[in-house]
Coordinates of C-alpha atoms and ligand atoms in Angstrom, one line a residue:
X1 CA 0.0 0.0 0.0
X2 CA 1.5 3.4 -0.9
X3 CA -0.8 6.3 -0.8
X4 CA -0.2 9.7 0.9
X5 CA -2.1 8.4 3.9
X6 CA -0.2 5.1 4.5
X7 CA 1.7 5.4 7.8
X8 CA 5.3 4.1 8.1
X9 CA 4.0 1.2 10.2
X10 CA 0.8 0.3 12.1
X11 CA 1.7 1.2 15.7
X12 CA 3.6 4.0 17.4
X13 CA 5.4 2.5 20.4
X14 CA 8.3 3.8 22.5
X15 CA 8.9 6.8 20.2
X16 CA 8.9 4.9 16.9
X17 CA 6.7 3.2 14.3
X18 CA 6.7 -0.6 14.6
X19 CA 4.8 -3.4 12.9
X20 CA 4.1 -7.1 13.4
X21 CA 2.6 -8.5 10.2
X22 CA 1.2 -11.4 12.2
X23 CA -1.6 -9.1 13.4
X24 CA -5.0 -9.0 11.8
X25 CA -5.1 -6.9 8.6
X26 CA -7.1 -3.7 8.9
X27 CA -7.8 -1.9 5.6
X28 CA -8.4 1.8 5.8
X29 CA -11.3 2.9 3.5
X30 CA -11.9 6.4 2.3
X31 CA -15.7 6.7 2.9
X32 CA -16.2 9.2 0.0
X33 CA -15.0 6.6 -2.6
X34 CA -15.0 3.3 -0.9
X35 CA -11.3 2.9 -1.9
X36 CA -8.6 1.5 0.3
X37 CA -6.1 4.3 1.2
X38 CA -3.9 2.5 3.8
X39 CA -3.5 -0.7 5.6
X40 CA -2.5 -1.4 9.2
X41 CA -2.2 -4.6 11.3
X42 CA -3.9 -5.3 14.6
X43 CA -1.5 -5.4 17.6
X44 CA -0.2 -8.9 18.5
X45 CA 0.7 -9.9 22.1
X46 CA 4.3 -8.8 21.5
X47 CA 3.3 -5.3 20.4
X48 CA 1.0 -4.9 23.4
X49 CA 3.8 -6.0 25.7
X50 CA 6.2 -3.5 24.2
X51 CA 3.5 -0.8 24.6
X52 CA 2.9 -1.5 28.2
X53 CA 6.6 -1.9 29.2
X54 CA 7.7 1.3 27.5
X55 CA 4.7 3.2 29.0
X56 CA 5.6 2.1 32.5
X57 CA 9.2 3.3 32.1
X58 CA 8.1 6.6 30.5
X59 CA 5.5 7.3 33.1
X60 CA 8.1 7.2 35.9
X61 CA 10.3 9.8 34.1
X62 CA 7.3 11.9 33.2
X63 CA 5.8 12.0 36.7
X64 CA 9.2 13.0 38.1
X65 CA 9.1 16.3 36.1
X66 CA 7.4 19.3 37.6
X67 CA 3.9 20.0 36.4
X68 CA 5.1 23.2 34.6
X69 CA 7.7 21.2 32.8
X70 CA 5.1 18.7 31.6
X71 CA 2.8 21.5 30.7
X72 CA 5.5 23.2 28.6
X73 CA 5.9 20.1 26.4
X74 CA 2.1 19.8 26.1
X75 CA 1.7 23.4 25.0
X76 CA 4.5 22.9 22.5
X77 CA 2.6 19.9 21.1
X78 CA -0.6 22.1 20.9
X79 CA 1.3 24.7 18.8
X80 CA 2.6 22.0 16.4
X81 CA -0.9 20.6 16.0
X82 CA -2.2 24.1 15.1
X83 CA 0.6 24.6 12.6
X84 CA -0.2 21.3 11.0
X85 CA -4.0 21.7 11.1
X86 CA -4.5 21.5 7.4
X87 CA -2.6 18.3 6.8
X88 CA -4.1 16.7 9.9
X89 CA -7.6 17.8 8.7
X90 CA -7.0 16.2 5.3
X91 CA -5.9 13.0 7.0
X92 CA -9.0 13.1 9.3
X93 CA -11.3 13.7 6.3
X94 CA -9.8 10.7 4.6
X95 CA -10.1 8.5 7.7
X96 CA -13.7 9.5 8.6
X97 CA -15.3 11.1 5.5
X98 CA -16.1 14.2 7.4
X99 CA -15.9 17.3 5.2
X100 CA -12.9 19.7 5.4
X101 CA -15.4 22.5 6.4
X102 CA -15.6 20.6 9.7
X103 CA -12.2 18.9 10.2
X104 CA -10.4 22.3 9.6
X105 CA -12.2 23.7 12.7
X106 CA -13.4 20.9 14.9
X107 CA -10.9 18.1 15.1
X108 CA -7.1 18.7 15.4
X109 CA -7.9 22.2 16.7
X110 CA -10.0 20.9 19.5
X111 CA -7.2 18.4 20.3
X112 CA -4.8 21.3 20.4
X113 CA -7.3 23.2 22.7
X114 CA -7.2 20.2 25.1
X115 CA -3.4 20.0 25.1
X116 CA -3.1 23.7 25.7
X117 CA -5.7 23.8 28.5
X118 CA -4.4 20.8 30.4
X119 CA -0.8 21.9 29.7
X120 CA -1.7 25.2 31.5
X121 CA -3.3 23.4 34.4
X122 CA -0.4 20.9 34.9
X123 CA 1.6 23.3 37.0
X124 CA -1.3 24.2 39.2
X125 CA -2.1 20.7 40.4
X126 CA -1.5 20.4 44.1
X127 CA -2.7 18.7 47.3
X128 CA -3.8 20.4 50.4
X129 CA -2.7 21.0 54.0
X130 CA -5.2 20.0 56.7
X131 CA -4.4 21.3 60.2
X132 CA -5.3 19.0 63.2
X133 CA -5.3 19.3 67.0
X134 CA -2.0 19.6 68.8
X135 CA -0.1 20.8 65.7
X136 CA -0.5 17.5 63.9
X137 CA -1.5 17.9 60.2
X138 CA -2.3 15.9 57.1
X139 CA -1.1 16.9 53.7
X140 CA -2.4 15.3 50.5
X141 CA -0.4 14.6 47.4
X142 CA -2.2 14.5 44.1
X143 CA -0.5 11.6 42.4
X144 CA -0.7 10.1 38.9
X145 CA -2.6 6.8 38.5
X146 CA 0.1 5.2 36.3
X147 CA -0.5 3.8 32.8
X148 CA -3.9 4.7 31.4
X149 CA -5.6 3.1 28.4
X150 CA -7.7 5.2 26.0
X151 CA -10.1 3.5 23.6
X152 CA -11.7 5.6 20.8
X153 CA -14.8 5.6 18.6
X154 CA -14.5 6.5 14.9
X155 CA -16.4 9.8 14.7
X156 CA -13.7 12.1 16.2
X157 CA -10.5 10.1 16.2
X158 CA -7.8 12.8 16.9
X159 CA -10.2 14.8 19.2
X160 CA -10.9 11.7 21.3
X161 CA -7.3 10.7 21.5
X162 CA -6.3 14.3 22.6
X163 CA -9.2 14.7 25.0
X164 CA -8.0 11.5 26.8
X165 CA -4.3 12.1 26.5
X166 CA -4.2 15.7 27.6
X167 CA -5.6 15.3 31.2
X168 CA -3.8 12.0 31.6
X169 CA -0.5 13.5 30.7
X170 CA -1.0 16.7 32.7
X171 CA -1.5 14.5 35.9
X172 CA 1.8 12.6 35.2
X173 CA 0.3 9.4 33.6
X174 CA 1.3 7.6 30.5
X175 CA -1.3 6.5 28.0
X176 CA -1.7 3.7 25.5
X177 CA -4.4 4.6 23.0
X178 CA -6.3 2.2 20.7
X179 CA -8.2 4.0 18.0
X180 CA -11.3 2.5 16.4
X181 CA -10.1 0.0 13.7
X182 CA -12.2 2.1 11.3
X183 CA -10.1 5.3 11.8
X184 CA -6.6 4.2 12.9
X185 CA -4.5 7.0 11.3
X186 CA -4.7 10.4 13.0
X187 CA -3.9 9.2 16.6
X188 CA -0.5 8.1 15.2
X189 CA 0.2 11.7 14.3
X190 CA -0.6 12.9 17.8
X191 CA 1.9 10.3 19.1
X192 CA 4.6 11.7 16.6
X193 CA 3.8 15.3 17.7
X194 CA 4.1 14.6 21.4
X195 CA 7.5 13.1 20.9
X196 CA 8.6 16.0 18.7
X197 CA 7.4 18.4 21.4
X198 CA 9.7 16.6 23.9
X199 CA 7.6 13.9 25.6
X200 CA 9.6 10.8 26.5
X201 CA 9.4 7.9 24.1
X202 CA 6.7 5.5 25.4
X203 CA 4.6 8.1 27.1
X204 CA 1.9 8.1 24.5
X205 CA 1.7 4.8 22.5
X206 CA -0.8 4.0 19.8
X207 CA -1.7 0.4 19.1
X208 CA -4.1 -0.7 16.5
X209 CA -6.7 -3.4 16.6
X210 CA -10.3 -4.6 17.1
X211 CA -12.1 -5.1 20.4
X212 CA -9.8 -8.0 21.3
X213 CA -6.8 -5.6 21.5
X214 CA -8.8 -3.2 23.6
X215 CA -9.9 -6.1 25.9
X216 CA -6.3 -7.3 26.3
X217 CA -5.2 -3.9 27.4
X218 CA -8.1 -3.3 29.7
X219 CA -7.6 -6.6 31.6
X220 CA -3.8 -6.3 32.0
X221 CA -3.0 -5.8 35.7
X222 CA -0.4 -3.2 34.8
X223 CA -3.1 -0.9 33.5
X224 CA -4.4 1.5 36.1
X225 CA -7.2 3.4 34.3
X226 CA -9.5 2.9 31.3
X227 CA -11.2 5.6 29.4
X228 CA -13.6 4.5 26.6
X229 CA -15.6 6.5 24.1
X230 CA -18.0 4.1 22.4
X231 CA -21.4 2.5 22.5
X232 CA -23.3 1.5 25.6
X233 CA -22.9 -2.3 24.9
X234 CA -19.1 -1.9 24.6
X235 CA -19.1 0.4 27.6
X236 CA -20.8 -2.3 29.7
X237 CA -18.2 -4.8 28.7
X238 CA -15.2 -2.5 29.3
X239 CA -16.6 -1.2 32.6
X240 CA -17.1 -4.7 33.8
X241 CA -13.6 -5.7 32.8
X242 CA -12.2 -2.6 34.5
X243 CA -14.2 -3.4 37.7
X244 CA -12.6 -6.9 37.8
X245 CA -9.2 -5.2 38.3
X246 CA -10.8 -2.4 40.4
X247 CA -9.4 0.1 37.9
X248 CA -10.4 3.7 37.5
X249 CA -12.8 4.1 34.6
X250 CA -14.3 6.9 32.4
X251 CA -17.1 5.8 30.1
X252 CA -18.3 8.3 27.4
X253 CA -21.1 6.4 25.7
X254 CA -24.1 7.0 23.5
X255 CA -27.2 9.1 23.8
X256 CA -30.7 9.9 22.5
X257 CA -30.7 13.5 23.6
X258 CA -33.7 15.9 23.5
X259 CA -33.9 19.5 22.2
X260 CA -37.1 21.2 23.6
X261 CA -38.3 24.2 21.6
X262 CA -41.0 26.4 23.2
X263 CA -43.3 28.6 21.2
X264 CA -41.6 31.8 22.3
X265 CA -38.2 30.6 21.0
X266 CA -36.2 32.4 18.3
X267 CA -37.2 30.0 15.5
X268 CA -34.2 30.6 13.3
X269 CA -31.8 29.8 16.2
X270 CA -33.8 26.7 17.1
X271 CA -33.7 25.5 13.5
X272 CA -30.0 26.1 13.4
X273 CA -29.5 24.1 16.6
X274 CA -31.6 21.2 15.3
X275 CA -29.6 21.2 12.0
X276 CA -26.2 21.2 13.9
X277 CA -27.5 18.8 16.5
X278 CA -28.5 16.2 13.8
X279 CA -26.5 16.7 10.7
X280 CA -23.1 17.8 11.7
X281 CA -20.6 15.0 11.0
X282 CA -23.4 13.4 9.1
X283 CA -25.2 12.8 12.4
X284 CA -22.4 10.7 13.8
X285 CA -22.1 12.5 17.2
X286 CA -22.9 11.0 20.5
X287 CA -24.5 14.1 22.0
X288 CA -26.8 14.8 19.1
X289 CA -30.3 16.1 19.9
X290 CA -32.1 13.5 17.9
X291 CA -35.5 13.9 19.6
X292 CA -36.6 17.5 18.8
X293 CA -39.7 18.3 20.9
X294 CA -41.5 21.3 19.4
X295 CA -44.4 23.0 21.1
X296 CA -47.7 22.5 19.2
X297 CA -48.2 26.2 18.2
X298 CA -45.0 26.4 16.2
X299 CA -44.6 22.8 14.9
X300 CA -45.7 23.6 11.4
X301 CA -43.6 26.7 11.2
X302 CA -40.6 24.8 12.5
X303 CA -40.9 22.0 10.0
X304 CA -41.4 24.5 7.1
X305 CA -38.4 26.5 8.0
X306 CA -36.3 23.4 8.7
X307 CA -37.0 21.8 5.3
X308 CA -36.4 25.0 3.5
X309 CA -33.0 25.4 5.2
X310 CA -32.1 21.8 4.5
X311 CA -32.2 22.5 0.7
X312 CA -29.0 24.6 1.3
X313 CA -27.0 21.5 2.4
X314 CA -24.1 20.8 0.1
X315 CA -23.7 17.0 0.0
X316 CA -20.6 15.9 -1.9
X317 CA -16.8 15.6 -2.0
X318 CA -15.6 16.1 1.6
X319 CA -12.4 17.6 0.3
X320 CA -14.3 20.4 -1.3
X321 CA -14.3 23.1 1.3
X322 CA -17.9 24.3 0.6
X323 CA -19.3 20.8 1.2
X324 CA -21.3 20.6 4.4
X325 CA -22.4 16.9 4.4
X326 CA -20.0 14.1 3.7
X327 CA -20.5 10.3 3.6
X328 CA -21.1 8.1 6.6
X329 CA -18.0 6.4 8.0
X330 CA -18.7 3.0 6.5
X331 CA -21.1 0.9 4.4
X332 CA -22.1 -0.9 7.5
X333 CA -23.0 2.2 9.4
X334 CA -25.0 3.4 6.4
X335 CA -26.9 0.1 6.3
X336 CA -27.7 0.5 10.0
X337 CA -29.1 4.0 9.5
X338 CA -31.2 2.9 6.5
X339 CA -32.6 0.1 8.6
X340 CA -33.8 2.7 11.2
X341 CA -35.3 4.9 8.4
X342 CA -37.2 1.9 7.2
X343 CA -38.4 1.2 10.8
X344 CA -39.5 4.9 11.1
X345 CA -41.7 4.6 8.0
X346 CA -43.1 1.2 9.0
X347 CA -44.0 2.4 12.5
X348 CA -46.0 5.4 11.1
X349 CA -43.7 8.4 11.3
X350 CA -44.1 11.0 8.5
X351 CA -41.0 11.3 6.3
X352 CA -40.7 15.0 5.5
X353 CA -37.1 15.1 4.1
X354 CA -34.5 12.7 2.8
X355 CA -34.8 9.0 3.6
X356 CA -32.7 7.5 0.9
X357 CA -29.1 6.4 0.3
X358 CA -27.4 8.3 -2.5
X359 CA -26.2 6.2 -5.5
X360 CA -22.6 6.2 -6.6
X361 CA -19.3 5.7 -4.9
X362 CA -19.0 6.4 -1.2
X363 CA -21.4 5.8 1.7
X364 CA -23.7 8.8 1.2
X365 CA -27.1 9.1 2.6
X366 CA -29.7 12.0 2.5
X367 CA -30.2 14.0 5.7
X368 CA -33.5 12.8 6.9
X369 CA -36.3 14.3 9.0
X370 CA -39.3 12.5 10.4
X371 CA -42.3 14.4 11.8
X372 CA -45.2 13.0 13.9
X373 CA -42.8 10.8 15.8
X374 CA -44.2 9.3 19.0
X375 CA -42.2 8.3 22.1
X376 CA -42.6 4.6 21.6
X377 CA -41.2 4.4 18.1
X378 CA -37.9 2.8 17.6
X379 CA -36.4 5.9 16.0
X380 CA -37.3 7.8 19.2
X381 CA -35.8 5.3 21.6
X382 CA -32.6 3.9 20.0
X383 CA -29.4 5.7 19.1
X384 CA -29.2 5.8 15.3
X385 CA -25.8 7.5 14.9
X386 CA -26.6 8.9 11.5
X387 CA -28.4 12.0 10.0
X388 CA -31.9 11.2 11.1
X389 CA -33.9 13.8 13.1
X390 CA -37.2 12.9 14.8
X391 CA -39.6 15.8 15.4
X392 CA -42.1 15.3 18.2
X393 CA -44.7 17.8 19.5
X394 CA -45.8 18.7 23.0
X395 CA -48.3 21.0 24.8
X396 CA -46.9 21.9 28.2
X397 CA -43.6 22.3 30.0
X398 CA -44.3 19.5 32.4
X399 CA -45.1 17.1 29.6
X400 CA -41.9 18.1 27.6
X401 CA -39.7 17.5 30.6
X402 CA -41.2 14.2 31.5
X403 CA -41.0 12.9 27.9
X404 CA -37.5 14.4 27.4
X405 CA -36.3 12.4 30.4
X406 CA -38.1 9.2 29.4
X407 CA -35.0 7.5 28.1
X408 CA -32.3 5.2 29.4
X409 CA -29.7 7.7 28.1
X410 CA -28.6 11.0 29.7
X411 CA -25.8 12.5 27.7
X412 CA -27.1 16.0 26.6
X413 CA -30.2 18.1 26.4
X414 CA -31.1 21.5 25.1
X415 CA -33.9 24.0 25.6
X416 CA -35.0 27.0 23.4
X417 CA -37.1 29.7 25.0
X418 CA -36.9 33.5 25.6
X419 CA -38.2 33.0 29.1
X420 CA -35.2 33.1 31.4
X421 CA -36.9 31.5 34.4
X422 CA -38.2 28.7 32.3
X423 CA -34.9 28.1 30.6
X424 CA -33.1 27.5 34.0
X425 CA -36.0 25.5 35.4
X426 CA -36.0 23.1 32.4
X427 CA -32.2 22.8 32.4
X428 CA -32.3 21.9 36.1
X429 CA -35.0 19.3 35.4
X430 CA -33.1 17.6 32.5
X431 CA -31.6 14.2 33.4
X432 CA -28.4 14.8 31.3
X433 CA -24.8 15.5 32.0
X434 CA -24.4 18.4 29.4
X435 CA -27.2 20.9 29.0
X436 CA -27.7 23.9 26.7
X437 CA -29.9 27.0 26.8
X438 CA -30.5 28.5 23.4
X439 CA -27.5 26.7 21.9
X440 CA -26.6 23.1 21.2
X441 CA -23.6 20.7 20.9
X442 CA -20.9 23.2 21.9
X443 CA -18.1 21.5 23.7
X444 CA -15.5 24.0 24.9
X445 CA -12.5 22.3 26.7
X446 CA -13.2 24.6 29.7
X447 CA -16.6 22.9 30.5
X448 CA -17.1 19.3 31.8
X449 CA -18.5 16.9 29.2
X450 CA -20.1 13.5 30.0
X451 CA -23.3 11.6 30.6
X452 CA -25.6 10.3 33.4
X453 CA -27.7 7.2 33.4
X454 CA -26.6 4.8 30.6
X455 CA -24.6 7.5 28.8
X456 CA -21.6 7.0 31.0
X457 CA -19.6 7.7 34.1
X458 CA -16.9 10.3 34.7
X459 CA -16.3 13.6 32.9
X460 CA -13.9 14.7 30.2
X461 CA -12.5 18.2 29.7
X462 CA -12.4 21.0 32.4
X463 CA -10.9 20.8 35.8
X464 CA -13.2 18.0 36.6
X465 CA -11.2 15.6 34.4
X466 CA -8.2 16.0 36.8
X467 CA -10.1 14.0 39.4
X468 CA -10.5 11.2 36.9
X469 CA -6.8 11.0 36.1
X470 CA -5.2 11.4 39.5
X471 CA -5.6 10.1 43.1
X472 CA -5.0 11.6 46.5
X473 CA -2.6 10.2 49.0
X474 CA -3.0 11.4 52.6
X475 CA 0.1 11.8 54.7
X476 CA -0.5 12.2 58.5
X477 CA 2.3 14.1 60.2
X478 CA 2.5 13.7 64.0
X479 CA 4.5 16.5 65.8
X480 CA 3.9 15.1 69.3
X481 CA 4.4 11.7 70.9
X482 CA 2.6 8.6 69.8
X483 CA 0.7 7.0 72.6
X484 CA -0.5 3.4 73.1
X485 CA -2.8 1.6 75.5
X486 CA 0.0 -0.5 76.9
Ligands
NDP1 P1 -18.0 0.8 19.8 O1 -18.6 0.7 21.1 O2 -18.3 -0.2 18.8 O3 -16.4 0.8 19.9 C1 -15.7 1.7 20.7 C2 -14.2 1.2 20.8 O4 -14.2 0.1 21.7 C3 -13.6 0.7 19.5 O5 -12.3 1.1 19.5 C4 -13.8 -0.8 19.7 O6 -12.9 -1.5 18.9 C5 -13.5 -1.0 21.2 N1 -14.0 -2.2 21.7 C6 -15.0 -3.0 21.3 N2 -15.2 -4.1 22.1 C7 -14.3 -4.0 23.1 C8 -13.9 -4.7 24.3 N3 -14.6 -5.8 24.6 N4 -12.9 -4.3 25.1 C9 -12.2 -3.2 24.8 N5 -12.5 -2.4 23.7 C10 -13.5 -2.8 22.9 O7 -18.4 2.2 19.2 P2 -18.2 2.9 17.8 O8 -16.8 2.9 17.4 O9 -19.2 2.2 16.9 O10 -18.7 4.4 18.1 C11 -20.0 4.8 18.1 C12 -20.5 4.9 19.5 O11 -19.7 5.7 20.3 C13 -21.9 5.5 19.6 O12 -22.7 4.7 20.5 C14 -21.6 6.8 20.2 O13 -22.7 7.4 20.8 C15 -20.5 6.6 21.0 N6 -19.7 7.9 21.2 C16 -19.8 8.5 22.4 C17 -19.2 9.7 22.6 C18 -19.2 10.4 24.0 O14 -18.3 11.2 24.2 N7 -20.1 10.1 24.8 C19 -18.5 10.4 21.5 C20 -18.5 9.7 20.3 C21 -19.1 8.4 20.1 P3 -13.5 -2.0 17.5 O15 -14.0 -0.8 16.7 O16 -12.4 -2.7 16.9 O17 -14.7 -2.9 17.8

């Protein structure tokens, strides 16, 4: 295989590219054409062993540095990522099919944001001093966990790798990252960049593979923490495996999030949010607001404006910078989404836009809207992970909250209204980890991101992530005598 996107070898371990051709072959397919653009091999036991051993050694050196020294290297890596944004975006577009209009602003740059933010925090991480009677005191040390494993989904490969690596490294940990086998390329570039910025070899290793490689990492007793971004079924397996070894765990899983639009909302903004929250990245976003609840009085106006605006979507070559909708990541994912569209029609929802796959090369599908969706329909209950919006209507605030929360998931939720009091009341009532008022799907690194209920445990981004990548040690200091009963 020799295309511009073929990496030097499959894995990046101990500061260098390595391969073991005994691993399972993984073709890398460009979703816009269906053509193979690279090939990597899944990690064998020997590759995994090298990754763990080198990470253990690098972690000790890294944790010995001051937080500021670690932070300086991370900020340098962020600068390199920004300088290379265009080539990293081209790579990400080829790996995922997402259009350049997105990857240029939302992928490597959001990874750089995370490295910069946590690089800045690294020097501020401290324990505390707790005074006690008689002059005794306790001080706490905020210590690294050790070697962390990151496992990624295919929708935001370099962003997920960076969101996990940045807080882990800031706290003095090493990380072994396994990308989704569908999008194995860009995490390798992050590994290169960290070494170039001065990180010790082995601190951030990338190993390729399917779920079996992820499982081998998660169950290894030398691994101290697991952070997964993936589906609920995988999350359940990985969380159970981590529990077996009593390892720390962060689970960023799926969702079926609501956007509730009241009749006093700014309609144009609400339509924009529904478009972003359903069709960005061709709908392949965990926090998408796929259940759009619109108050009865404005339902028709909402659908009319939405379908009018959807005509402006530019579906096509993701390398064209005006393209706004690219293909789905794979033929398999497109088939899953088409299956849900079929179910929506069968179960009686009204198809008001899209609904079909687009002929020709690549895994394209039309952005799709269903109206008259009811809470019991499959398309309103299950995560589709594709460009399919369900519009439901409601009469009262109480009803909207009850139905919005009637789901096993709890990743995100949004409310649109001009009524300030109602906005905060509804946000407080949502059973979701990440809520929005008059906005949707913004994920600044400064804010915690994560789910409740079946959408996950733990938080990524923000200062909250530090608690998930470090542990406190208490040291009791006695200044007096130690007494005993006899
Ligand atoms: P999967 O759950 O299928 O896979 C996630 C990752 O876990 C992959 O790298 C996968 O490898 C790996 N894996 C699978 N089985 C195991 C196992 N037993 N042990 C260890 N690792 C394993 O998710 P997708 O890649 O299909 O991504 C889509 C899902 O991710 C959606 O549900 C979406 O909602 C969720 N997601 C959540 C986000 C969040 O932040 N909450 C963000 C983005 C996506 P392999 O691919 O080889 O099977």
